[in-house]
Short mmCIF file of C-alpha atoms (C1' of nucleotides) in Angstrom, two decimals:
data_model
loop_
_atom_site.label_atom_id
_atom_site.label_comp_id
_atom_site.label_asym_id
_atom_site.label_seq_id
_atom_site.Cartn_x
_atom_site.Cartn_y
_atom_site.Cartn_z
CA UNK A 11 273.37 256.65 -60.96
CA UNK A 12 273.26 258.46 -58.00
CA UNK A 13 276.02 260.41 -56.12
CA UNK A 14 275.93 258.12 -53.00
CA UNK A 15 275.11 254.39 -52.41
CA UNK A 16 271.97 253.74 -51.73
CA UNK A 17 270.46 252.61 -48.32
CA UNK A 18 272.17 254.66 -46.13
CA UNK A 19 270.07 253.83 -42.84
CA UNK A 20 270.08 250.02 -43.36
CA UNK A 21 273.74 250.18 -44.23
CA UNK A 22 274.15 251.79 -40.55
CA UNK A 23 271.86 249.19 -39.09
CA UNK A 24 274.30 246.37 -40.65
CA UNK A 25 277.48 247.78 -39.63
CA UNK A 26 276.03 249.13 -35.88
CA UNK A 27 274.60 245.54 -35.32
CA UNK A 28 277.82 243.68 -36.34
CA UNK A 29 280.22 246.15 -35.05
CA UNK A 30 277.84 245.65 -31.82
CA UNK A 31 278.43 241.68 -31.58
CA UNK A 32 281.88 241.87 -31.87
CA UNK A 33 282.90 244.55 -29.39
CA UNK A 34 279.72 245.31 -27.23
CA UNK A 35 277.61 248.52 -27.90
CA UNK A 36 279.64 250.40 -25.46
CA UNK A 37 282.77 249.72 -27.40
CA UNK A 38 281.61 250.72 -29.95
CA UNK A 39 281.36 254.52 -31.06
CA UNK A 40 279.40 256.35 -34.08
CA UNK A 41 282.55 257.24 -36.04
CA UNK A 42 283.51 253.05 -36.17
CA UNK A 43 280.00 252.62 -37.68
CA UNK A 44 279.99 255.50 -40.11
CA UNK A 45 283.05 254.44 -41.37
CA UNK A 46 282.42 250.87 -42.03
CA UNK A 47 279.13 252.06 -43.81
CA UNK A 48 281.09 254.69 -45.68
CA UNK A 49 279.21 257.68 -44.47
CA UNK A 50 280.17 260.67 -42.07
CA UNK A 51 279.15 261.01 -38.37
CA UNK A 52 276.61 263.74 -39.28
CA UNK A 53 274.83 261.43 -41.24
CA UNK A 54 274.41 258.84 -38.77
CA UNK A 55 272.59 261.16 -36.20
CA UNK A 56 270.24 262.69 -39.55
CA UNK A 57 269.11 258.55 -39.99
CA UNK A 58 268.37 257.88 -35.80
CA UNK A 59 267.92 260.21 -32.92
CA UNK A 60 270.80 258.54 -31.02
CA UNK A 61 273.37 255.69 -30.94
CA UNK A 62 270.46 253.13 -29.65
CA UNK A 63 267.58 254.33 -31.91
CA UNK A 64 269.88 252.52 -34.42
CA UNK A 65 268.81 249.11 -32.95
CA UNK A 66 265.42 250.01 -32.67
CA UNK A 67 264.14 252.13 -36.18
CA UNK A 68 261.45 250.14 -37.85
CA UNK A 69 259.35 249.68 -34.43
CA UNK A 70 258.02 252.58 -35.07
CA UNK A 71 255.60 251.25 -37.26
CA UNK A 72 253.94 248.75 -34.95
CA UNK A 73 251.45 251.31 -33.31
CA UNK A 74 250.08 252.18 -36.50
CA UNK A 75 249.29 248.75 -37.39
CA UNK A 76 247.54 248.02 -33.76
CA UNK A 77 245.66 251.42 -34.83
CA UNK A 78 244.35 249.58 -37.83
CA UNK A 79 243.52 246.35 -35.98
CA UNK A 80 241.16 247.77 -33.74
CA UNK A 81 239.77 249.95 -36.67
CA UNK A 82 238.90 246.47 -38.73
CA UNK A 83 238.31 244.08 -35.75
CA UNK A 84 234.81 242.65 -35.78
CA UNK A 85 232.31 244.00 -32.87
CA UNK A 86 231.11 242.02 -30.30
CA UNK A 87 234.51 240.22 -29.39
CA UNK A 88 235.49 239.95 -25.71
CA UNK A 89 238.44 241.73 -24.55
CA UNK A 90 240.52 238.99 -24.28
CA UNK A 91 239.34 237.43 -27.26
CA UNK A 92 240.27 240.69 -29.30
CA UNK A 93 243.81 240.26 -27.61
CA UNK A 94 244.13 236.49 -28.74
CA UNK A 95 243.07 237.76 -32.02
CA UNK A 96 245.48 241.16 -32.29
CA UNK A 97 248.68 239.19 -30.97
CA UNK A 98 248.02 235.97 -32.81
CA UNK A 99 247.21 237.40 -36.21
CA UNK A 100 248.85 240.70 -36.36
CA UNK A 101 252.00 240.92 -33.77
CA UNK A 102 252.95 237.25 -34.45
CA UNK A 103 253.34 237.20 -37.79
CA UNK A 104 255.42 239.87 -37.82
CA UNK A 105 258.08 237.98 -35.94
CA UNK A 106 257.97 235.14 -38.08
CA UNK A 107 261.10 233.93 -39.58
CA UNK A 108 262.93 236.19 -37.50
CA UNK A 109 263.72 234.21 -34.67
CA UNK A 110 267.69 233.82 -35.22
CA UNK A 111 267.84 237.42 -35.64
CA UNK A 112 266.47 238.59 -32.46
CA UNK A 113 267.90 236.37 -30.34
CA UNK A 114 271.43 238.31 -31.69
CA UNK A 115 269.59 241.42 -31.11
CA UNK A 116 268.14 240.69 -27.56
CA UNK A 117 272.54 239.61 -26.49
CA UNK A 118 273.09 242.75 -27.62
CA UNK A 119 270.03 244.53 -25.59
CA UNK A 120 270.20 242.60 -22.67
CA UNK A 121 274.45 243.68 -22.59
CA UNK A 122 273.60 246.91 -21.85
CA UNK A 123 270.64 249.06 -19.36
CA UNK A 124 271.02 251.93 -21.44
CA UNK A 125 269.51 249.38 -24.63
CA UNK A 126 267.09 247.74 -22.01
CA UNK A 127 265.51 251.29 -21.13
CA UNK A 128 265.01 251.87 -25.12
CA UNK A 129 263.37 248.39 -25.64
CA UNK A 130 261.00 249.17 -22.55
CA UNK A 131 260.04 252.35 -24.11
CA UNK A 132 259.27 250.88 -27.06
CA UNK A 133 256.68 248.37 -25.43
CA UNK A 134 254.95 251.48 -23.97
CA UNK A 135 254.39 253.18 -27.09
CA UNK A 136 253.03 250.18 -28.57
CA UNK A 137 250.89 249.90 -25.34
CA UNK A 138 249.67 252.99 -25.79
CA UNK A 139 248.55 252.30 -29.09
CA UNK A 140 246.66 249.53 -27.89
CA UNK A 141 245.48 251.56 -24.80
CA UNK A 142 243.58 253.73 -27.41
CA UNK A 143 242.00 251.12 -29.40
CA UNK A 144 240.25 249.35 -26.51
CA UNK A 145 239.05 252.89 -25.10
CA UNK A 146 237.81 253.42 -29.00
CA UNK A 147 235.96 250.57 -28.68
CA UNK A 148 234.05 251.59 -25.59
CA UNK A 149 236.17 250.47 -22.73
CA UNK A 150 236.89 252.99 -19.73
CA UNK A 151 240.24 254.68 -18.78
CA UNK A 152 241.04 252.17 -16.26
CA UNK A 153 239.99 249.06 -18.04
CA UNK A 154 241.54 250.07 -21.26
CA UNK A 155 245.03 250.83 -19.31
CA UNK A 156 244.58 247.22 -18.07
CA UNK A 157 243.82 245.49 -21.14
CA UNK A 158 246.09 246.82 -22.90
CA UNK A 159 249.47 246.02 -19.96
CA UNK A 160 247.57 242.61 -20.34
CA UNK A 161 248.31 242.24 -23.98
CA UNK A 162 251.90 243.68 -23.60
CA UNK A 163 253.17 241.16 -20.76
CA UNK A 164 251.39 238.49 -22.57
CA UNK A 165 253.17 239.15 -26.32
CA UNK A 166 256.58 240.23 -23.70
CA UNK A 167 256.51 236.80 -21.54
CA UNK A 168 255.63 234.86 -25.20
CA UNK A 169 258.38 235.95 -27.11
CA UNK A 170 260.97 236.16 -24.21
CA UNK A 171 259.98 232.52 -24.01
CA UNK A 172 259.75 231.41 -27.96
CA UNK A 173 263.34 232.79 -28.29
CA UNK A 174 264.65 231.04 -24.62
CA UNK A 175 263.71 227.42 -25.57
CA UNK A 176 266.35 225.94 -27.47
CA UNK A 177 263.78 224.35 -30.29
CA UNK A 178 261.75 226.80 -32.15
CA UNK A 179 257.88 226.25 -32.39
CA UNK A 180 254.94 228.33 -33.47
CA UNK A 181 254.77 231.43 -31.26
CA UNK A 182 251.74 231.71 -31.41
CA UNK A 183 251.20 228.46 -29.51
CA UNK A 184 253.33 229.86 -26.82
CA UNK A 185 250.94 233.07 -26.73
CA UNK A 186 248.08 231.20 -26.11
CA UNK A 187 249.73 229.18 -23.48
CA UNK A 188 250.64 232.33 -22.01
CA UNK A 189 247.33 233.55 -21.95
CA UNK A 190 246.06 230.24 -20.04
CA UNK A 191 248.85 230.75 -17.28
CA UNK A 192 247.49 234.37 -17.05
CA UNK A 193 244.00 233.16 -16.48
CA UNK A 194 244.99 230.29 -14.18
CA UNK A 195 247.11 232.87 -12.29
CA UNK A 196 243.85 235.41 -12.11
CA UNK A 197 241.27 233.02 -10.48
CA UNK A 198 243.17 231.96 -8.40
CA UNK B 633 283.07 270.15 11.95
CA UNK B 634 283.27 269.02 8.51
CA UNK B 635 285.36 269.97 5.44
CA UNK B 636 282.12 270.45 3.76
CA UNK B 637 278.49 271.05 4.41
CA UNK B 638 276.95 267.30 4.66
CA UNK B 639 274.10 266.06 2.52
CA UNK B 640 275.92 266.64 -0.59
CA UNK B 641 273.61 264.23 -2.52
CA UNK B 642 270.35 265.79 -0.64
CA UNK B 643 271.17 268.90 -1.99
CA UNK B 644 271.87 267.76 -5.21
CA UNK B 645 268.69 266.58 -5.58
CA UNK B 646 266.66 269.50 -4.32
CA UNK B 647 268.64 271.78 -6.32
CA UNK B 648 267.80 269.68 -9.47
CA UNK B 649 264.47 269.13 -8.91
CA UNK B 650 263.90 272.85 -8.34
CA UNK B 651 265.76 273.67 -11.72
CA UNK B 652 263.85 271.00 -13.39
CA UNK B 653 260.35 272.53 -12.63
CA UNK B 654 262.01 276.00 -13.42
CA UNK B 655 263.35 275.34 -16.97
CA UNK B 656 262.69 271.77 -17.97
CA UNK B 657 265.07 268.47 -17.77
CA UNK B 658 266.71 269.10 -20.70
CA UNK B 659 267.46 272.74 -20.53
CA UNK B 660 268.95 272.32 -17.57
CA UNK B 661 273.17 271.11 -17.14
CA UNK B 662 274.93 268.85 -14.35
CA UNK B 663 277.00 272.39 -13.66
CA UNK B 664 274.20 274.88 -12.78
CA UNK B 665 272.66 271.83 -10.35
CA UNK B 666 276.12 271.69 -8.79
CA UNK B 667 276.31 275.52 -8.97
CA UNK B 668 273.38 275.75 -6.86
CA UNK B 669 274.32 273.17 -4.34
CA UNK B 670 277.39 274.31 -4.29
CA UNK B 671 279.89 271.44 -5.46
CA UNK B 672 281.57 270.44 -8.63
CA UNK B 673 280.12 268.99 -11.24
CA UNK B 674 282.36 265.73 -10.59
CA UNK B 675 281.09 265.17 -7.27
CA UNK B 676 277.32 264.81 -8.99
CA UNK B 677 278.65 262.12 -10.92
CA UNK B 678 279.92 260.49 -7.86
CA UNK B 679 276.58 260.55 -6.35
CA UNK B 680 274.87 259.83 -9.52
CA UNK B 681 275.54 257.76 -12.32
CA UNK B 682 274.04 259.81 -14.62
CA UNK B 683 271.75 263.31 -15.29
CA UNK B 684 268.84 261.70 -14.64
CA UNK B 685 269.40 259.20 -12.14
CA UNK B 686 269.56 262.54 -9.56
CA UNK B 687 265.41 262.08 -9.74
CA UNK B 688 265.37 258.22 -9.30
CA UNK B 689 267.94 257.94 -6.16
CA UNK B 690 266.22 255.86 -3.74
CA UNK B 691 263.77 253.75 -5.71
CA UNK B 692 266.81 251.30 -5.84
CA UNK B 693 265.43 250.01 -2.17
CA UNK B 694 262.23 248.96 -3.38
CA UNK B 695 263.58 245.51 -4.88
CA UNK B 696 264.76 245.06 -1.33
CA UNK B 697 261.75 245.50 0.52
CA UNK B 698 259.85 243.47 -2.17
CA UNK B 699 262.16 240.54 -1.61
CA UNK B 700 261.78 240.56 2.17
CA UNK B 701 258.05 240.95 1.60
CA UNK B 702 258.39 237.30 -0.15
CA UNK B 703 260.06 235.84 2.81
CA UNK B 704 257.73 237.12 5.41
CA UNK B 705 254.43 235.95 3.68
CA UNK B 706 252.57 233.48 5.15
CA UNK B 707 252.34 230.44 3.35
CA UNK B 708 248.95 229.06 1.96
CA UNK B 709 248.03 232.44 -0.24
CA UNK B 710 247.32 232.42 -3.26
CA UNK B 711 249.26 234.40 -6.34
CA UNK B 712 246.26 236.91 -6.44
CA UNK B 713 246.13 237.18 -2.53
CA UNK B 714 249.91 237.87 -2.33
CA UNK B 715 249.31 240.56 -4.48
CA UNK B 716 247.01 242.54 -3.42
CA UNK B 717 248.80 241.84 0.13
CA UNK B 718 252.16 243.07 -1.27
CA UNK B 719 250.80 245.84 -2.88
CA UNK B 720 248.08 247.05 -0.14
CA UNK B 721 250.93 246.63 2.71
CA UNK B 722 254.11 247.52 1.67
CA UNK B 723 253.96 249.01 -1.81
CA UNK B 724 251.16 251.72 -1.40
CA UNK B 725 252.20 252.91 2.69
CA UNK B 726 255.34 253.81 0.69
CA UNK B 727 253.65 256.01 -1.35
CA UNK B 728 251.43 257.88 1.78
CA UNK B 729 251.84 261.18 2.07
CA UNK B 730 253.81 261.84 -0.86
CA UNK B 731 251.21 262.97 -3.41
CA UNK B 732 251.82 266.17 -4.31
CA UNK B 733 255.40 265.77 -4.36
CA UNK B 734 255.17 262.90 -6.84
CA UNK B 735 252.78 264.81 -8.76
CA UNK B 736 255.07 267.54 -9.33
CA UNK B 737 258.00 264.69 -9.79
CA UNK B 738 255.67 263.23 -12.72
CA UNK B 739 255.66 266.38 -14.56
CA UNK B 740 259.07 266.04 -14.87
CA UNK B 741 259.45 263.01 -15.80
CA UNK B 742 256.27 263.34 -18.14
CA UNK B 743 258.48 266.05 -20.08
CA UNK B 744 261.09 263.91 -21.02
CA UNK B 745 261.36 260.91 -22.76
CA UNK B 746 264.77 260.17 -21.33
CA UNK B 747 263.17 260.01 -18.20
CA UNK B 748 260.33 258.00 -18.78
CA UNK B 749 263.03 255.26 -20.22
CA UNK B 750 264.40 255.65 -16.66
CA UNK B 751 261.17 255.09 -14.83
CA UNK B 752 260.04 252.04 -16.69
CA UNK B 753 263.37 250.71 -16.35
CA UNK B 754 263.23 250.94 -12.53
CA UNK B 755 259.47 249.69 -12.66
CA UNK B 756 260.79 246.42 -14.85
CA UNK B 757 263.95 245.97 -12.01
CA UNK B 758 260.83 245.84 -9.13
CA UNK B 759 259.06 243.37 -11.26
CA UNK B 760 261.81 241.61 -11.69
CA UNK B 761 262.29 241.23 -7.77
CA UNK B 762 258.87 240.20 -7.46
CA UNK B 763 259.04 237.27 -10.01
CA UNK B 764 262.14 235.92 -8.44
CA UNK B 765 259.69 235.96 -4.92
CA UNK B 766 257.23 234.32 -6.89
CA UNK B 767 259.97 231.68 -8.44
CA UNK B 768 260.87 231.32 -4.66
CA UNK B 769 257.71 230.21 -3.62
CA UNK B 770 256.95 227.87 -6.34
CA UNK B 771 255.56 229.00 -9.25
CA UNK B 772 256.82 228.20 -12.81
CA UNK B 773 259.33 230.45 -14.65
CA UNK B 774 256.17 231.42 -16.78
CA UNK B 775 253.13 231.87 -14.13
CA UNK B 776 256.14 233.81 -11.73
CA UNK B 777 256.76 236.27 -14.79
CA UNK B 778 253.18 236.49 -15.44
CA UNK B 779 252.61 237.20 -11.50
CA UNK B 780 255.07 240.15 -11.26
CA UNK B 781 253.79 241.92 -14.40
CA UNK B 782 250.61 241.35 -13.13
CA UNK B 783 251.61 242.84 -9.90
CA UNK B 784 253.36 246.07 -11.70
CA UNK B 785 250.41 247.39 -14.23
CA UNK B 786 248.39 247.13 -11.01
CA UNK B 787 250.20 249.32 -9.03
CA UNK B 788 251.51 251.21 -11.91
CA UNK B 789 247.75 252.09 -13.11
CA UNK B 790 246.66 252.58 -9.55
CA UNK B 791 249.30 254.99 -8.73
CA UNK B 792 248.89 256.82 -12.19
CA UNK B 793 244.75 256.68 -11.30
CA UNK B 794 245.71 258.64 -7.95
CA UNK B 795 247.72 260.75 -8.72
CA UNK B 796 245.14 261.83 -11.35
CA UNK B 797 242.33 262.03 -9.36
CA UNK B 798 240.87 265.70 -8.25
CA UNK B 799 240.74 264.70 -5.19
CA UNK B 800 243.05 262.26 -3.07
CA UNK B 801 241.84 259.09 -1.19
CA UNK B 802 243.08 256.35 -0.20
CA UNK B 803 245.81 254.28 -2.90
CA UNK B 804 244.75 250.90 -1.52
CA UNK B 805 241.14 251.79 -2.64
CA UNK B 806 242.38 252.03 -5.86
CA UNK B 807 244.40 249.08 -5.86
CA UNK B 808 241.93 247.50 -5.15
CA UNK B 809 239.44 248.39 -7.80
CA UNK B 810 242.22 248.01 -10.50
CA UNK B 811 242.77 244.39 -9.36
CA UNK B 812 238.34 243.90 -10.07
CA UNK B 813 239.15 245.86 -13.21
CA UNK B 814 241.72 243.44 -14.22
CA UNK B 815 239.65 240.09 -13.02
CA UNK B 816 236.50 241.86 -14.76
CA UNK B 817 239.01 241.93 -18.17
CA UNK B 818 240.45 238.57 -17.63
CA UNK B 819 237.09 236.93 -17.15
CA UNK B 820 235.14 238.24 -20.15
"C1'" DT C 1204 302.74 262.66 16.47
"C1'" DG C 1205 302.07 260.36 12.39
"C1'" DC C 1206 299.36 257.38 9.34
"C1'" DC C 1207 295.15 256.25 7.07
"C1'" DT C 1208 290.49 256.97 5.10
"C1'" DG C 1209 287.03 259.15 2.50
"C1'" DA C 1210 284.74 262.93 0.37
"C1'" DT C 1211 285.65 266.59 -2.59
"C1'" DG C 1212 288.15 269.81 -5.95
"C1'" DA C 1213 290.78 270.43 -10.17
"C1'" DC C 1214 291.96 269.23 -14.67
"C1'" DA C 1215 292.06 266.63 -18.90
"C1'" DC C 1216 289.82 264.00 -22.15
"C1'" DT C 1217 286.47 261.11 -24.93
"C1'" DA C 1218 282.05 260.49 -27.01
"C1'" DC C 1219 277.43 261.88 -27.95
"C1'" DA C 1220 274.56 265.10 -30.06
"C1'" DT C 1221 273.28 269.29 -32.73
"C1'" DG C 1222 273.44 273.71 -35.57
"C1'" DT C 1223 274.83 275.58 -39.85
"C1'" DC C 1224 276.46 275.94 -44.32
"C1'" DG C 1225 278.22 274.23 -48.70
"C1'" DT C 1226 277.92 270.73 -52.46
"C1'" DC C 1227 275.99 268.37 -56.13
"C1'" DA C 1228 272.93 264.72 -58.48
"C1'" DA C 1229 268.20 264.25 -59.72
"C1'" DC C 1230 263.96 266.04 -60.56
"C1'" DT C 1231 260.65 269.59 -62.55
"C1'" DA C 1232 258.70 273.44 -65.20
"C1'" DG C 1233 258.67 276.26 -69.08
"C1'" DC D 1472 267.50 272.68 -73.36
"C1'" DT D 1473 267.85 275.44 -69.44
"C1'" DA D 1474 267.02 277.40 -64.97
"C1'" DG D 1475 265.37 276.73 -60.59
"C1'" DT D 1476 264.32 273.53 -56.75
"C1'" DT D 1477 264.81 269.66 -53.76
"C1'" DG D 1478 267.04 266.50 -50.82
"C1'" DA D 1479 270.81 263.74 -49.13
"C1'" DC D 1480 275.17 264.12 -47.67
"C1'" DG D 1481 279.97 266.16 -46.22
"C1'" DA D 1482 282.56 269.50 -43.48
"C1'" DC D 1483 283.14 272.22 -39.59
"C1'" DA D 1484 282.17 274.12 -35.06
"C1'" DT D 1485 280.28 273.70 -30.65
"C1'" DG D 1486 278.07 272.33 -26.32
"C1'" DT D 1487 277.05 268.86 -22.86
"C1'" DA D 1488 277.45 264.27 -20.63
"C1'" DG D 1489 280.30 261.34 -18.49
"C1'" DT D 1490 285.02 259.32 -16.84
"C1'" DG D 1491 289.93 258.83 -15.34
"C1'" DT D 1492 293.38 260.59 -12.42
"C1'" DC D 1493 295.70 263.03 -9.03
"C1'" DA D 1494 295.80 266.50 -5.29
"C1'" DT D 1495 293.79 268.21 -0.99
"C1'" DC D 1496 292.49 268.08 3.68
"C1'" DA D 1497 289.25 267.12 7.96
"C1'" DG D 1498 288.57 263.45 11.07
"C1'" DG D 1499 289.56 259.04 13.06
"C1'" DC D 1500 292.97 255.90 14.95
"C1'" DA D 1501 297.23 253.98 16.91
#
DNA sequence: TGCCTGATGACACTACATGTCGTCAACTAG
DNA sequence: CTAGTTGACGACATGTAGTGTCATCAGGCA
């Protein structure tokens, strides 16, 4: 057995989310968490770099796995084709089942600018990530910059809208109709 | 004559910009940027809400001017037209003349990942503007949202393209080849 | 002359964030 | 079995950001 519980960092993520709903995250200060997750203050900041990291650990791992998309995507797709392809079969999924969850999460982002900044951030990094791929695959500075701010408002204005409508449905039918109001908007 | 020398929050910024280039954001404190403009560090807090809102004063007009923009377009364009309208005629004169000092701003901000938060936060509050024009003339809660992200990786990649460049010339040429960058994505 | 307004100074205080050191279970090597 | 190492955490100290509150005083106004 070991001298502490286990889980330290997802214990903080409970009690930082819950504490969050009930009193706002500005309310709500490191010592209140730590203490309803039984650890010390100290501890809180060696598990994320600040109070709103704690709503955000885990997306960390998303630019690896666009990395590896664009590694193991077939040649000879189309750029918008291989951004169909990455959000529909690799971001997606990774929101399935989830949808309850982050519409508590996004009250709790939207509630405050400081959380809103993070959340943006986030999106960059991943846009980065995918800003690399296409220019691995041949694409120039510019159009790789594009494509890949393509594939983040399209994934952004898809998911903002999957967890608005008040009946759930596939998401990725709402990222491909997404992807037809971007082209519609385009040629015209 | 005044109490105190006027300006206060002009001096605050120069003072923290200057200090900023010397040492970097972070090693920097509100009291040796109040120290050199001579105030307290209370008054910067006055001015600004926070350490690094001293470097994004001003860009809170933008939303403004993008708004009015709306209202003054003739009718009968389309999304892609009012676009590269808005972009070519209000967005980009407002960045004329200002390139060096916004390169040396963008080191700054390049430095810190507190203050890129900040800068995509503003950049999401201008987007935000411009899909509420977009709502206003017609367009769907989606194709509006779609519009004004549209809209901001344009600019934003032109801008970052320009500022890049050896040699300056003119933004709206850039704009302009971003938005046949972006068609030439969309389209294949 | 006297009142009001607004920008600033002065002071106190909370919360966030970090550096450093001590503790002790679990693991590892011989 | 033992000695040394590792790693997660507690305890303590400290610095900086950010806010609330009251005092001060030049300039405007009646």
């Amino acid at each position: 057995m070991s001298r502490w519980e286990p889980g330290a960092a997802e214990r903080l993520q409970a009690a930082a989310l819950e504490l969050f709903v009930e009193h706002g995250f500005a309310a709500v200060t490191v010592p209140q968490i730590t203490a309803r997750a039984g650890l010390t203050t100290r501890t809180f900041f060696r598990h994320f770099a600040d109070k709103r990291e704690v709503l955000f650990a885990g997306e960390d791992a998303v630019p690896p796995v666009i990395t590896r998309f664009f590694a193991e995507a077939p040649a000879g797709l189309s750029t918008m084709q291989l951004i169909e392809r990455g959000l529909c079969e690799v971001v997606a999924p990774r929101f399935a089942g989830m949808r309850d969850q982050l519409r508590v999460r996004r009250e709790v982002v939207r509630s405050d600018e400081g959380l809103r900044e993070r959340e943006l951030r986030k999106g960059a990094l991943v846009a980065e990530a995918g800003a690399a791929g296409f220019r691995a695959r041949g694409l120039g500075e510019l159009e790789a910059a594009v494509a890949a701010q393509l594939a983040a408002t399209i994934i952004g204005t898809a998911v903002a809208r999957w967890l608005d409508e008040p009946e759930e449905r596939p998401l990725t039918d709402i990222v491909r109709e997404t992807i037809a109001a971007l082209k519609d908007v385009v040629q015209h």
